[in-house]
DNA sequence: AACCTCCGGTCTCTTTTCGGGACCAGAGGC
DNA sequence: GCCTCTGGTCCCGAAAAGAGACCGGAGGTT
Protein backbone atom coordinates (compact mmCIF):
# COMPACT_ATOMS: atom_id res chain seq x y z
CA UNK A 1 0.00 0.00 0.00
CA UNK A 2 3.02 2.26 -0.09
CA UNK A 3 2.81 3.28 -3.73
CA UNK A 4 -0.94 3.88 -3.80
CA UNK A 5 -0.55 6.38 -0.99
CA UNK A 6 1.16 8.73 -3.42
CA UNK A 7 -2.36 9.46 -4.69
CA UNK A 8 -3.02 11.30 -1.42
CA UNK A 9 -0.20 13.76 -1.92
CA UNK A 10 -1.22 17.29 -2.88
CA UNK A 11 0.32 17.17 -6.33
CA UNK A 12 -1.63 17.26 -9.56
CA UNK A 13 1.08 15.39 -11.41
CA UNK A 14 1.45 12.59 -8.88
CA UNK A 15 -2.24 11.90 -8.44
CA UNK A 16 -3.05 11.21 -12.08
CA UNK A 17 0.09 9.15 -12.45
CA UNK A 18 -1.01 6.68 -9.81
CA UNK A 19 -3.92 5.91 -12.11
CA UNK A 20 -2.22 6.34 -15.48
CA UNK A 21 1.32 5.26 -14.72
CA UNK A 22 1.60 1.67 -15.79
CA UNK A 23 2.29 -0.34 -18.90
CA UNK A 24 -1.13 -0.40 -20.44
CA UNK A 25 -3.49 2.28 -19.22
CA UNK A 26 -2.41 5.08 -21.53
CA UNK A 27 -2.18 2.68 -24.44
CA UNK A 28 -5.75 1.60 -23.81
CA UNK A 29 -6.80 5.24 -23.81
CA UNK A 30 -4.90 5.86 -27.01
CA UNK A 31 -7.01 3.16 -28.63
CA UNK A 32 -10.14 4.65 -27.15
CA UNK A 33 -9.31 7.98 -28.82
CA UNK A 34 -8.81 6.07 -32.06
CA UNK A 35 -12.43 4.96 -31.79
CA UNK A 36 -12.02 1.53 -30.22
CA UNK A 37 -14.86 0.56 -27.91
CA UNK A 38 -15.10 -3.19 -27.73
CA UNK A 39 -13.22 -5.50 -25.42
CA UNK A 40 -11.73 -7.70 -28.11
CA UNK A 41 -10.80 -4.73 -30.24
CA UNK A 42 -8.61 -3.32 -27.48
CA UNK A 43 -7.19 -6.75 -27.00
CA UNK A 44 -6.24 -7.46 -30.57
CA UNK A 45 -4.85 -4.00 -31.24
CA UNK A 46 -2.59 -3.98 -28.23
CA UNK A 47 -1.81 -7.62 -27.54
CA UNK A 48 -2.67 -7.09 -23.90
CA UNK A 49 -3.61 -10.16 -21.83
CA UNK A 50 -7.36 -10.38 -21.22
CA UNK A 51 -7.19 -10.32 -17.45
CA UNK A 52 -4.94 -7.26 -17.59
CA UNK A 53 -7.31 -5.50 -19.96
CA UNK A 54 -10.19 -6.35 -17.70
CA UNK A 55 -8.38 -4.80 -14.72
CA UNK A 56 -7.52 -1.64 -16.59
CA UNK A 57 -10.95 -1.11 -18.09
CA UNK A 58 -12.60 -1.66 -14.72
CA UNK A 59 -10.26 0.77 -13.04
CA UNK A 60 -10.80 3.42 -15.70
CA UNK A 61 -14.54 2.98 -15.36
CA UNK A 62 -14.29 3.30 -11.57
CA UNK A 63 -12.38 6.54 -12.01
CA UNK A 64 -14.91 7.89 -14.47
CA UNK A 65 -12.51 8.00 -17.39
CA UNK A 66 -14.42 5.42 -19.38
CA UNK A 67 -18.09 4.48 -19.23
CA UNK A 68 -19.24 0.92 -19.72
CA UNK A 69 -22.54 0.74 -21.53
CA UNK A 70 -24.46 -2.46 -22.27
CA UNK A 71 -24.24 -1.32 -25.89
CA UNK A 72 -26.90 0.44 -27.83
CA UNK A 73 -27.77 -2.00 -30.61
CA UNK A 74 -26.21 -5.38 -30.01
CA UNK A 75 -25.61 -7.04 -26.70
CA UNK A 76 -21.90 -6.53 -26.33
CA UNK A 77 -20.78 -3.84 -23.91
CA UNK A 78 -18.96 -0.76 -25.10
CA UNK A 79 -16.33 1.27 -23.34
CA UNK A 80 -16.53 4.94 -24.25
CA UNK A 81 -14.59 7.96 -23.15
CA UNK A 82 -16.39 10.19 -20.70
CA UNK A 83 -15.86 13.93 -20.62
CA UNK A 84 -13.14 13.32 -18.05
CA UNK A 85 -11.54 10.78 -20.33
CA UNK A 86 -11.85 13.04 -23.32
CA UNK A 87 -9.89 15.69 -21.42
CA UNK A 88 -6.86 13.42 -21.47
CA UNK A 89 -6.32 14.06 -25.16
CA UNK A 90 -3.69 16.76 -24.59
CA UNK A 91 -1.67 14.29 -22.54
CA UNK A 92 -1.53 11.83 -25.41
CA UNK A 93 -0.82 14.59 -27.90
CA UNK A 94 2.02 15.89 -25.75
CA UNK A 95 3.52 12.42 -25.64
CA UNK A 96 3.10 12.13 -29.38
CA UNK A 97 4.78 15.49 -30.02
CA UNK A 98 7.73 14.23 -28.04
CA UNK A 99 7.70 10.90 -29.82
CA UNK A 100 7.66 12.61 -33.19
CA UNK A 101 10.55 14.85 -32.15
CA UNK A 102 12.78 12.30 -30.50
CA UNK A 103 11.76 8.78 -31.38
CA UNK A 104 10.75 9.02 -35.03
CA UNK A 105 13.95 9.09 -37.11
CA UNK A 106 12.00 8.56 -40.34
CA UNK A 107 9.54 11.32 -39.59
CA UNK A 108 6.13 11.09 -37.94
CA UNK A 109 4.37 7.79 -38.59
CA UNK A 110 1.07 9.60 -38.36
CA UNK A 111 0.09 13.21 -38.90
CA UNK A 112 -2.64 14.50 -36.67
CA UNK A 113 -4.29 17.04 -38.89
CA UNK A 114 -6.80 19.73 -38.15
CA UNK A 115 -9.83 18.32 -39.95
CA UNK A 116 -10.46 20.25 -43.13
CA UNK A 117 -7.29 22.29 -42.81
CA UNK A 118 -3.69 21.66 -43.78
CA UNK A 119 -2.30 22.34 -40.32
CA UNK A 120 -1.16 19.84 -37.75
CA UNK A 121 -2.27 19.70 -34.16
CA UNK A 122 0.47 20.46 -31.66
CA UNK A 123 0.57 20.98 -27.94
CA UNK A 124 1.80 24.30 -26.64
CA UNK A 125 2.49 25.58 -23.17
CA UNK A 126 1.17 29.10 -22.86
CA UNK A 127 0.65 31.77 -20.28
CA UNK A 128 -3.08 32.24 -20.00
CA UNK A 129 -2.65 35.91 -19.14
CA UNK A 130 -0.20 37.22 -21.71
CA UNK A 131 -0.31 34.35 -24.21
CA UNK A 132 3.46 33.93 -24.31
CA UNK A 133 4.74 30.54 -25.28
CA UNK A 134 6.45 29.04 -22.22
CA UNK A 135 9.13 26.50 -21.48
CA UNK A 136 10.08 24.93 -18.17
CA UNK A 137 12.46 27.81 -17.44
CA UNK A 138 9.67 30.37 -17.56
CA UNK A 139 7.50 28.69 -14.97
CA UNK A 140 7.57 29.20 -11.20
CA UNK A 141 5.61 26.94 -8.87
CA UNK A 142 3.57 28.66 -6.20
CA UNK A 143 1.41 27.28 -3.39
CA UNK A 144 -2.25 26.95 -4.33
CA UNK A 145 -5.50 26.37 -2.41
CA UNK A 146 -5.33 22.57 -2.66
CA UNK A 147 -2.14 22.44 -0.63
CA UNK A 148 -3.02 20.96 2.75
CA UNK B 1 9.98 -9.66 -24.68
CA UNK B 2 6.45 -9.26 -25.95
CA UNK B 3 5.76 -5.84 -24.43
CA UNK B 4 9.07 -4.24 -25.38
CA UNK B 5 8.34 -4.99 -29.02
CA UNK B 6 5.64 -2.35 -28.95
CA UNK B 7 8.51 0.13 -29.18
CA UNK B 8 9.03 -1.00 -32.77
CA UNK B 9 5.53 -0.06 -33.87
CA UNK B 10 5.26 3.03 -36.03
CA UNK B 11 3.34 5.05 -33.45
CA UNK B 12 4.68 8.12 -31.70
CA UNK B 13 2.45 7.55 -28.70
CA UNK B 14 3.35 3.91 -28.21
CA UNK B 15 7.09 4.33 -28.54
CA UNK B 16 7.53 6.89 -25.78
CA UNK B 17 5.18 4.96 -23.53
CA UNK B 18 7.36 1.89 -23.58
CA UNK B 19 10.00 4.07 -21.92
CA UNK B 20 7.78 6.31 -19.80
CA UNK B 21 4.88 4.03 -18.98
CA UNK B 22 5.60 2.61 -15.57
CA UNK B 23 5.14 3.48 -11.96
CA UNK B 24 8.13 5.68 -11.41
CA UNK B 25 9.68 7.09 -14.54
CA UNK B 26 7.46 10.13 -14.96
CA UNK B 27 7.58 10.80 -11.24
CA UNK B 28 11.35 10.83 -11.37
CA UNK B 29 11.20 13.29 -14.24
CA UNK B 30 8.75 15.44 -12.35
CA UNK B 31 11.34 15.72 -9.58
CA UNK B 32 14.04 16.48 -12.12
CA UNK B 33 11.97 19.42 -13.40
CA UNK B 34 11.63 20.55 -9.79
CA UNK B 35 15.42 20.82 -9.67
CA UNK B 36 16.32 17.52 -8.09
CA UNK B 37 19.64 16.11 -9.27
CA UNK B 38 21.05 13.84 -6.62
CA UNK B 39 20.34 10.17 -6.12
CA UNK B 40 19.25 10.43 -2.53
CA UNK B 41 17.12 13.47 -3.22
CA UNK B 42 15.03 11.56 -5.74
CA UNK B 43 14.84 8.75 -3.30
CA UNK B 44 13.65 10.70 -0.30
CA UNK B 45 11.15 12.80 -2.25
CA UNK B 46 9.48 9.85 -3.88
CA UNK B 47 9.97 6.97 -1.49
CA UNK B 48 11.16 4.83 -4.38
CA UNK B 49 13.28 1.77 -3.58
CA UNK B 50 16.95 2.34 -4.37
CA UNK B 51 17.31 -0.50 -6.82
CA UNK B 52 14.23 0.72 -8.68
CA UNK B 53 15.58 4.25 -8.81
CA UNK B 54 18.88 2.94 -10.08
CA UNK B 55 17.13 1.08 -12.89
CA UNK B 56 15.08 4.08 -13.91
CA UNK B 57 17.91 6.58 -13.84
CA UNK B 58 20.12 4.25 -15.85
CA UNK B 59 17.41 3.71 -18.41
CA UNK B 60 16.70 7.42 -18.75
CA UNK B 61 20.41 8.08 -19.20
CA UNK B 62 20.62 5.36 -21.84
CA UNK B 63 17.76 7.00 -23.70
CA UNK B 64 19.36 10.42 -23.46
CA UNK B 65 16.64 11.92 -21.31
CA UNK B 66 18.94 12.49 -18.36
CA UNK B 67 22.70 12.96 -18.32
CA UNK B 68 24.83 11.59 -15.53
CA UNK B 69 27.71 13.88 -14.70
CA UNK B 70 30.41 13.15 -12.13
CA UNK B 71 29.29 16.46 -10.60
CA UNK B 72 30.99 19.79 -11.03
CA UNK B 73 32.18 20.67 -7.53
CA UNK B 74 31.92 17.68 -5.21
CA UNK B 75 32.32 14.05 -6.13
CA UNK B 76 28.74 12.93 -6.14
CA UNK B 77 27.15 12.36 -9.52
CA UNK B 78 24.31 14.51 -10.74
CA UNK B 79 21.45 13.57 -13.01
CA UNK B 80 20.35 16.48 -15.16
CA UNK B 81 17.76 16.83 -17.85
CA UNK B 82 19.12 16.90 -21.37
CA UNK B 83 17.45 18.85 -24.13
CA UNK B 84 15.47 15.74 -24.95
CA UNK B 85 14.42 15.44 -21.32
CA UNK B 86 13.58 19.10 -21.11
CA UNK B 87 11.18 18.64 -24.02
CA UNK B 88 9.04 16.39 -21.86
CA UNK B 89 7.79 19.35 -19.85
CA UNK B 90 4.56 19.69 -21.85
CA UNK B 91 3.75 16.07 -21.05
CA UNK B 92 3.97 16.72 -17.33
CA UNK B 93 2.06 19.97 -17.66
CA UNK B 94 -0.70 18.23 -19.61
CA UNK B 95 -1.00 15.64 -16.87
CA UNK B 96 -1.06 18.39 -14.29
CA UNK B 97 -3.79 20.31 -16.11
CA UNK B 98 -5.88 17.17 -16.04
CA UNK B 99 -5.07 16.55 -12.39
CA UNK B 100 -6.07 20.08 -11.49
CA UNK B 101 -9.32 19.72 -13.41
CA UNK B 102 -10.37 16.28 -12.27
CA UNK B 103 -8.43 15.18 -9.22
CA UNK B 104 -8.08 18.33 -7.15
CA UNK B 105 -11.41 18.94 -5.38
CA UNK B 106 -9.89 21.64 -3.17
CA UNK B 107 -8.34 23.48 -6.07
CA UNK B 108 -4.83 23.20 -7.49
CA UNK B 109 -2.22 22.28 -4.87
CA UNK B 110 0.34 24.22 -6.85
CA UNK B 111 0.03 27.04 -9.33
CA UNK B 112 2.54 27.01 -12.16
CA UNK B 113 2.95 30.68 -12.85
CA UNK B 114 4.59 32.50 -15.70
CA UNK B 115 7.59 33.96 -13.91
CA UNK B 116 7.14 37.68 -13.37
CA UNK B 117 3.55 37.64 -14.62
CA UNK B 118 0.24 36.86 -13.00
CA UNK B 119 -0.76 34.25 -15.54
CA UNK B 120 -0.67 30.50 -15.19
CA UNK B 121 0.93 28.08 -17.59
CA UNK B 122 -1.52 25.82 -19.38
CA UNK B 123 -1.24 23.34 -22.17
CA UNK B 124 -3.23 23.94 -25.34
CA UNK B 125 -3.77 21.89 -28.43
CA UNK B 126 -3.60 24.15 -31.46
CA UNK B 127 -3.56 23.95 -35.20
CA UNK B 128 -0.16 25.20 -36.27
CA UNK B 129 -1.58 26.57 -39.51
CA UNK B 130 -4.67 28.49 -38.45
CA UNK B 131 -4.04 28.69 -34.70
CA UNK B 132 -7.46 27.35 -33.76
CA UNK B 133 -7.74 25.66 -30.41
CA UNK B 134 -8.43 21.98 -31.04
CA UNK B 135 -10.04 19.08 -29.24
CA UNK B 136 -9.96 15.40 -30.10
CA UNK B 137 -12.99 15.80 -32.37
CA UNK B 138 -11.19 18.27 -34.60
CA UNK B 139 -8.25 16.03 -35.35
CA UNK B 140 -7.92 13.51 -38.17
CA UNK B 141 -5.03 11.05 -38.29
CA UNK B 142 -3.27 10.70 -41.60
CA UNK B 143 -0.40 8.50 -42.73
CA UNK B 144 3.01 10.15 -42.40
CA UNK B 145 6.52 9.41 -43.70
CA UNK B 146 7.50 7.31 -40.68
CA UNK B 147 4.85 4.71 -41.43
CA UNK B 148 6.60 1.61 -42.67
C1' DA C 1 46.25 5.88 11.77
C1' DA C 2 41.69 4.60 13.41
C1' DC C 3 37.15 5.76 13.51
C1' DC C 4 32.81 7.52 12.06
C1' DT C 5 29.52 9.27 8.65
C1' DC C 6 27.51 10.16 4.32
C1' DC C 7 26.68 8.81 -0.21
C1' DG C 8 25.90 6.22 -4.52
C1' DG C 9 25.48 1.76 -5.76
C1' DT C 10 24.90 -3.51 -5.65
C1' DC C 11 22.85 -7.96 -4.00
C1' DT C 12 19.40 -10.87 -2.26
C1' DC C 13 15.07 -12.27 -0.59
C1' DT C 14 10.03 -11.82 -0.34
C1' DT C 15 5.80 -10.04 -2.17
C1' DT C 16 3.15 -8.22 -5.84
C1' DT C 17 1.97 -7.84 -10.50
C1' DC C 18 1.91 -9.57 -15.12
C1' DG C 19 1.39 -12.96 -19.04
C1' DG C 20 -0.88 -16.61 -21.05
C1' DG C 21 -3.72 -20.13 -21.38
C1' DA C 22 -7.82 -22.94 -19.60
C1' DC C 23 -12.37 -22.54 -18.55
C1' DC C 24 -17.24 -20.59 -18.51
C1' DA C 25 -21.81 -18.64 -19.77
C1' DG C 26 -24.91 -16.15 -22.77
C1' DA C 27 -26.39 -15.11 -27.64
C1' DG C 28 -26.99 -16.23 -32.26
C1' DG C 29 -26.52 -19.01 -36.59
C1' DC C 30 -27.52 -23.07 -38.85
C1' DG D 1 -28.75 -29.80 -30.90
C1' DC D 2 -24.34 -28.14 -32.10
C1' DC D 3 -20.90 -24.88 -33.35
C1' DT D 4 -19.03 -20.14 -32.91
C1' DC D 5 -18.23 -15.68 -31.22
C1' DT D 6 -17.84 -12.69 -27.31
C1' DG D 7 -16.97 -10.76 -22.73
C1' DG D 8 -15.39 -12.32 -18.62
C1' DT D 9 -13.16 -15.25 -14.68
C1' DC D 10 -9.55 -18.38 -12.71
C1' DC D 11 -5.20 -20.17 -12.06
C1' DC D 12 -0.28 -20.81 -12.28
C1' DG D 13 4.50 -19.89 -13.63
C1' DA D 14 7.39 -15.80 -14.82
C1' DA D 15 8.75 -11.18 -14.32
C1' DA D 16 9.00 -6.95 -11.79
C1' DA D 17 8.68 -4.31 -7.58
C1' DG D 18 9.65 -3.51 -2.46
C1' DA D 19 12.65 -3.68 1.42
C1' DG D 20 16.59 -4.13 3.63
C1' DA D 21 21.47 -5.81 4.13
C1' DC D 22 25.89 -5.01 2.44
C1' DC D 23 29.85 -2.54 0.16
C1' DG D 24 33.48 0.85 -1.03
C1' DG D 25 35.10 5.47 -1.64
C1' DA D 26 35.49 10.34 0.22
C1' DG D 27 35.75 13.45 4.09
C1' DG D 28 36.00 14.86 8.83
C1' DT D 29 37.60 14.23 13.60
C1' DT D 30 40.53 13.03 17.08
Coordinates of C-alpha atoms (C1' of nucleotides) in Angstrom, one line a residue:
Chain A
X1 CA 0.0 0.0 0.0
X2 CA 3.0 2.3 -0.1
X3 CA 2.8 3.3 -3.7
X4 CA -0.9 3.9 -3.8
X5 CA -0.5 6.4 -1.0
X6 CA 1.2 8.7 -3.4
X7 CA -2.4 9.5 -4.7
X8 CA -3.0 11.3 -1.4
X9 CA -0.2 13.8 -1.9
X10 CA -1.2 17.3 -2.9
X11 CA 0.3 17.2 -6.3
X12 CA -1.6 17.3 -9.6
X13 CA 1.1 15.4 -11.4
X14 CA 1.4 12.6 -8.9
X15 CA -2.2 11.9 -8.4
X16 CA -3.1 11.2 -12.1
X17 CA 0.1 9.2 -12.5
X18 CA -1.0 6.7 -9.8
X19 CA -3.9 5.9 -12.1
X20 CA -2.2 6.3 -15.5
X21 CA 1.3 5.3 -14.7
X22 CA 1.6 1.7 -15.8
X23 CA 2.3 -0.3 -18.9
X24 CA -1.1 -0.4 -20.4
X25 CA -3.5 2.3 -19.2
X26 CA -2.4 5.1 -21.5
X27 CA -2.2 2.7 -24.4
X28 CA -5.8 1.6 -23.8
X29 CA -6.8 5.2 -23.8
X30 CA -4.9 5.9 -27.0
X31 CA -7.0 3.2 -28.6
X32 CA -10.1 4.7 -27.1
X33 CA -9.3 8.0 -28.8
X34 CA -8.8 6.1 -32.1
X35 CA -12.4 5.0 -31.8
X36 CA -12.0 1.5 -30.2
X37 CA -14.9 0.6 -27.9
X38 CA -15.1 -3.2 -27.7
X39 CA -13.2 -5.5 -25.4
X40 CA -11.7 -7.7 -28.1
X41 CA -10.8 -4.7 -30.2
X42 CA -8.6 -3.3 -27.5
X43 CA -7.2 -6.8 -27.0
X44 CA -6.2 -7.5 -30.6
X45 CA -4.8 -4.0 -31.2
X46 CA -2.6 -4.0 -28.2
X47 CA -1.8 -7.6 -27.5
X48 CA -2.7 -7.1 -23.9
X49 CA -3.6 -10.2 -21.8
X50 CA -7.4 -10.4 -21.2
X51 CA -7.2 -10.3 -17.5
X52 CA -4.9 -7.3 -17.6
X53 CA -7.3 -5.5 -20.0
X54 CA -10.2 -6.3 -17.7
X55 CA -8.4 -4.8 -14.7
X56 CA -7.5 -1.6 -16.6
X57 CA -10.9 -1.1 -18.1
X58 CA -12.6 -1.7 -14.7
X59 CA -10.3 0.8 -13.0
X60 CA -10.8 3.4 -15.7
X61 CA -14.5 3.0 -15.4
X62 CA -14.3 3.3 -11.6
X63 CA -12.4 6.5 -12.0
X64 CA -14.9 7.9 -14.5
X65 CA -12.5 8.0 -17.4
X66 CA -14.4 5.4 -19.4
X67 CA -18.1 4.5 -19.2
X68 CA -19.2 0.9 -19.7
X69 CA -22.5 0.7 -21.5
X70 CA -24.5 -2.5 -22.3
X71 CA -24.2 -1.3 -25.9
X72 CA -26.9 0.4 -27.8
X73 CA -27.8 -2.0 -30.6
X74 CA -26.2 -5.4 -30.0
X75 CA -25.6 -7.0 -26.7
X76 CA -21.9 -6.5 -26.3
X77 CA -20.8 -3.8 -23.9
X78 CA -19.0 -0.8 -25.1
X79 CA -16.3 1.3 -23.3
X80 CA -16.5 4.9 -24.2
X81 CA -14.6 8.0 -23.1
X82 CA -16.4 10.2 -20.7
X83 CA -15.9 13.9 -20.6
X84 CA -13.1 13.3 -18.1
X85 CA -11.5 10.8 -20.3
X86 CA -11.8 13.0 -23.3
X87 CA -9.9 15.7 -21.4
X88 CA -6.9 13.4 -21.5
X89 CA -6.3 14.1 -25.2
X90 CA -3.7 16.8 -24.6
X91 CA -1.7 14.3 -22.5
X92 CA -1.5 11.8 -25.4
X93 CA -0.8 14.6 -27.9
X94 CA 2.0 15.9 -25.7
X95 CA 3.5 12.4 -25.6
X96 CA 3.1 12.1 -29.4
X97 CA 4.8 15.5 -30.0
X98 CA 7.7 14.2 -28.0
X99 CA 7.7 10.9 -29.8
X100 CA 7.7 12.6 -33.2
X101 CA 10.6 14.9 -32.1
X102 CA 12.8 12.3 -30.5
X103 CA 11.8 8.8 -31.4
X104 CA 10.8 9.0 -35.0
X105 CA 13.9 9.1 -37.1
X106 CA 12.0 8.6 -40.3
X107 CA 9.5 11.3 -39.6
X108 CA 6.1 11.1 -37.9
X109 CA 4.4 7.8 -38.6
X110 CA 1.1 9.6 -38.4
X111 CA 0.1 13.2 -38.9
X112 CA -2.6 14.5 -36.7
X113 CA -4.3 17.0 -38.9
X114 CA -6.8 19.7 -38.1
X115 CA -9.8 18.3 -40.0
X116 CA -10.5 20.3 -43.1
X117 CA -7.3 22.3 -42.8
X118 CA -3.7 21.7 -43.8
X119 CA -2.3 22.3 -40.3
X120 CA -1.2 19.8 -37.7
X121 CA -2.3 19.7 -34.2
X122 CA 0.5 20.5 -31.7
X123 CA 0.6 21.0 -27.9
X124 CA 1.8 24.3 -26.6
X125 CA 2.5 25.6 -23.2
X126 CA 1.2 29.1 -22.9
X127 CA 0.7 31.8 -20.3
X128 CA -3.1 32.2 -20.0
X129 CA -2.7 35.9 -19.1
X130 CA -0.2 37.2 -21.7
X131 CA -0.3 34.3 -24.2
X132 CA 3.5 33.9 -24.3
X133 CA 4.7 30.5 -25.3
X134 CA 6.5 29.0 -22.2
X135 CA 9.1 26.5 -21.5
X136 CA 10.1 24.9 -18.2
X137 CA 12.5 27.8 -17.4
X138 CA 9.7 30.4 -17.6
X139 CA 7.5 28.7 -15.0
X140 CA 7.6 29.2 -11.2
X141 CA 5.6 26.9 -8.9
X142 CA 3.6 28.7 -6.2
X143 CA 1.4 27.3 -3.4
X144 CA -2.3 26.9 -4.3
X145 CA -5.5 26.4 -2.4
X146 CA -5.3 22.6 -2.7
X147 CA -2.1 22.4 -0.6
X148 CA -3.0 21.0 2.8
Chain B
X1 CA 10.0 -9.7 -24.7
X2 CA 6.4 -9.3 -25.9
X3 CA 5.8 -5.8 -24.4
X4 CA 9.1 -4.2 -25.4
X5 CA 8.3 -5.0 -29.0
X6 CA 5.6 -2.4 -28.9
X7 CA 8.5 0.1 -29.2
X8 CA 9.0 -1.0 -32.8
X9 CA 5.5 -0.1 -33.9
X10 CA 5.3 3.0 -36.0
X11 CA 3.3 5.0 -33.5
X12 CA 4.7 8.1 -31.7
X13 CA 2.4 7.5 -28.7
X14 CA 3.3 3.9 -28.2
X15 CA 7.1 4.3 -28.5
X16 CA 7.5 6.9 -25.8
X17 CA 5.2 5.0 -23.5
X18 CA 7.4 1.9 -23.6
X19 CA 10.0 4.1 -21.9
X20 CA 7.8 6.3 -19.8
X21 CA 4.9 4.0 -19.0
X22 CA 5.6 2.6 -15.6
X23 CA 5.1 3.5 -12.0
X24 CA 8.1 5.7 -11.4
X25 CA 9.7 7.1 -14.5
X26 CA 7.5 10.1 -15.0
X27 CA 7.6 10.8 -11.2
X28 CA 11.4 10.8 -11.4
X29 CA 11.2 13.3 -14.2
X30 CA 8.7 15.4 -12.4
X31 CA 11.3 15.7 -9.6
X32 CA 14.0 16.5 -12.1
X33 CA 12.0 19.4 -13.4
X34 CA 11.6 20.6 -9.8
X35 CA 15.4 20.8 -9.7
X36 CA 16.3 17.5 -8.1
X37 CA 19.6 16.1 -9.3
X38 CA 21.1 13.8 -6.6
X39 CA 20.3 10.2 -6.1
X40 CA 19.2 10.4 -2.5
X41 CA 17.1 13.5 -3.2
X42 CA 15.0 11.6 -5.7
X43 CA 14.8 8.8 -3.3
X44 CA 13.6 10.7 -0.3
X45 CA 11.2 12.8 -2.3
X46 CA 9.5 9.9 -3.9
X47 CA 10.0 7.0 -1.5
X48 CA 11.2 4.8 -4.4
X49 CA 13.3 1.8 -3.6
X50 CA 16.9 2.3 -4.4
X51 CA 17.3 -0.5 -6.8
X52 CA 14.2 0.7 -8.7
X53 CA 15.6 4.3 -8.8
X54 CA 18.9 2.9 -10.1
X55 CA 17.1 1.1 -12.9
X56 CA 15.1 4.1 -13.9
X57 CA 17.9 6.6 -13.8
X58 CA 20.1 4.2 -15.8
X59 CA 17.4 3.7 -18.4
X60 CA 16.7 7.4 -18.7
X61 CA 20.4 8.1 -19.2
X62 CA 20.6 5.4 -21.8
X63 CA 17.8 7.0 -23.7
X64 CA 19.4 10.4 -23.5
X65 CA 16.6 11.9 -21.3
X66 CA 18.9 12.5 -18.4
X67 CA 22.7 13.0 -18.3
X68 CA 24.8 11.6 -15.5
X69 CA 27.7 13.9 -14.7
X70 CA 30.4 13.2 -12.1
X71 CA 29.3 16.5 -10.6
X72 CA 31.0 19.8 -11.0
X73 CA 32.2 20.7 -7.5
X74 CA 31.9 17.7 -5.2
X75 CA 32.3 14.0 -6.1
X76 CA 28.7 12.9 -6.1
X77 CA 27.1 12.4 -9.5
X78 CA 24.3 14.5 -10.7
X79 CA 21.5 13.6 -13.0
X80 CA 20.4 16.5 -15.2
X81 CA 17.8 16.8 -17.9
X82 CA 19.1 16.9 -21.4
X83 CA 17.4 18.9 -24.1
X84 CA 15.5 15.7 -24.9
X85 CA 14.4 15.4 -21.3
X86 CA 13.6 19.1 -21.1
X87 CA 11.2 18.6 -24.0
X88 CA 9.0 16.4 -21.9
X89 CA 7.8 19.3 -19.9
X90 CA 4.6 19.7 -21.8
X91 CA 3.7 16.1 -21.1
X92 CA 4.0 16.7 -17.3
X93 CA 2.1 20.0 -17.7
X94 CA -0.7 18.2 -19.6
X95 CA -1.0 15.6 -16.9
X96 CA -1.1 18.4 -14.3
X97 CA -3.8 20.3 -16.1
X98 CA -5.9 17.2 -16.0
X99 CA -5.1 16.5 -12.4
X100 CA -6.1 20.1 -11.5
X101 CA -9.3 19.7 -13.4
X102 CA -10.4 16.3 -12.3
X103 CA -8.4 15.2 -9.2
X104 CA -8.1 18.3 -7.2
X105 CA -11.4 18.9 -5.4
X106 CA -9.9 21.6 -3.2
X107 CA -8.3 23.5 -6.1
X108 CA -4.8 23.2 -7.5
X109 CA -2.2 22.3 -4.9
X110 CA 0.3 24.2 -6.8
X111 CA 0.0 27.0 -9.3
X112 CA 2.5 27.0 -12.2
X113 CA 2.9 30.7 -12.8
X114 CA 4.6 32.5 -15.7
X115 CA 7.6 34.0 -13.9
X116 CA 7.1 37.7 -13.4
X117 CA 3.5 37.6 -14.6
X118 CA 0.2 36.9 -13.0
X119 CA -0.8 34.3 -15.5
X120 CA -0.7 30.5 -15.2
X121 CA 0.9 28.1 -17.6
X122 CA -1.5 25.8 -19.4
X123 CA -1.2 23.3 -22.2
X124 CA -3.2 23.9 -25.3
X125 CA -3.8 21.9 -28.4
X126 CA -3.6 24.1 -31.5
X127 CA -3.6 24.0 -35.2
X128 CA -0.2 25.2 -36.3
X129 CA -1.6 26.6 -39.5
X130 CA -4.7 28.5 -38.5
X131 CA -4.0 28.7 -34.7
X132 CA -7.5 27.3 -33.8
X133 CA -7.7 25.7 -30.4
X134 CA -8.4 22.0 -31.0
X135 CA -10.0 19.1 -29.2
X136 CA -10.0 15.4 -30.1
X137 CA -13.0 15.8 -32.4
X138 CA -11.2 18.3 -34.6
X139 CA -8.2 16.0 -35.3
X140 CA -7.9 13.5 -38.2
X141 CA -5.0 11.1 -38.3
X142 CA -3.3 10.7 -41.6
X143 CA -0.4 8.5 -42.7
X144 CA 3.0 10.2 -42.4
X145 CA 6.5 9.4 -43.7
X146 CA 7.5 7.3 -40.7
X147 CA 4.8 4.7 -41.4
X148 CA 6.6 1.6 -42.7
Chain C
dA1 C1' 46.2 5.9 11.8
dA2 C1' 41.7 4.6 13.4
dC3 C1' 37.1 5.8 13.5
dC4 C1' 32.8 7.5 12.1
dT5 C1' 29.5 9.3 8.7
dC6 C1' 27.5 10.2 4.3
dC7 C1' 26.7 8.8 -0.2
dG8 C1' 25.9 6.2 -4.5
dG9 C1' 25.5 1.8 -5.8
dT10 C1' 24.9 -3.5 -5.6
dC11 C1' 22.8 -8.0 -4.0
dT12 C1' 19.4 -10.9 -2.3
dC13 C1' 15.1 -12.3 -0.6
dT14 C1' 10.0 -11.8 -0.3
dT15 C1' 5.8 -10.0 -2.2
dT16 C1' 3.1 -8.2 -5.8
dT17 C1' 2.0 -7.8 -10.5
dC18 C1' 1.9 -9.6 -15.1
dG19 C1' 1.4 -13.0 -19.0
dG20 C1' -0.9 -16.6 -21.1
dG21 C1' -3.7 -20.1 -21.4
dA22 C1' -7.8 -22.9 -19.6
dC23 C1' -12.4 -22.5 -18.6
dC24 C1' -17.2 -20.6 -18.5
dA25 C1' -21.8 -18.6 -19.8
dG26 C1' -24.9 -16.1 -22.8
dA27 C1' -26.4 -15.1 -27.6
dG28 C1' -27.0 -16.2 -32.3
dG29 C1' -26.5 -19.0 -36.6
dC30 C1' -27.5 -23.1 -38.9
Chain D
dG1 C1' -28.7 -29.8 -30.9
dC2 C1' -24.3 -28.1 -32.1
dC3 C1' -20.9 -24.9 -33.3
dT4 C1' -19.0 -20.1 -32.9
dC5 C1' -18.2 -15.7 -31.2
dT6 C1' -17.8 -12.7 -27.3
dG7 C1' -17.0 -10.8 -22.7
dG8 C1' -15.4 -12.3 -18.6
dT9 C1' -13.2 -15.2 -14.7
dC10 C1' -9.6 -18.4 -12.7
dC11 C1' -5.2 -20.2 -12.1
dC12 C1' -0.3 -20.8 -12.3
dG13 C1' 4.5 -19.9 -13.6
dA14 C1' 7.4 -15.8 -14.8
dA15 C1' 8.8 -11.2 -14.3
dA16 C1' 9.0 -6.9 -11.8
dA17 C1' 8.7 -4.3 -7.6
dG18 C1' 9.6 -3.5 -2.5
dA19 C1' 12.6 -3.7 1.4
dG20 C1' 16.6 -4.1 3.6
dA21 C1' 21.5 -5.8 4.1
dC22 C1' 25.9 -5.0 2.4
dC23 C1' 29.9 -2.5 0.2
dG24 C1' 33.5 0.8 -1.0
dG25 C1' 35.1 5.5 -1.6
dA26 C1' 35.5 10.3 0.2
dG27 C1' 35.7 13.4 4.1
dG28 C1' 36.0 14.9 8.8
dT29 C1' 37.6 14.2 13.6
dT30 C1' 40.5 13.0 17.1

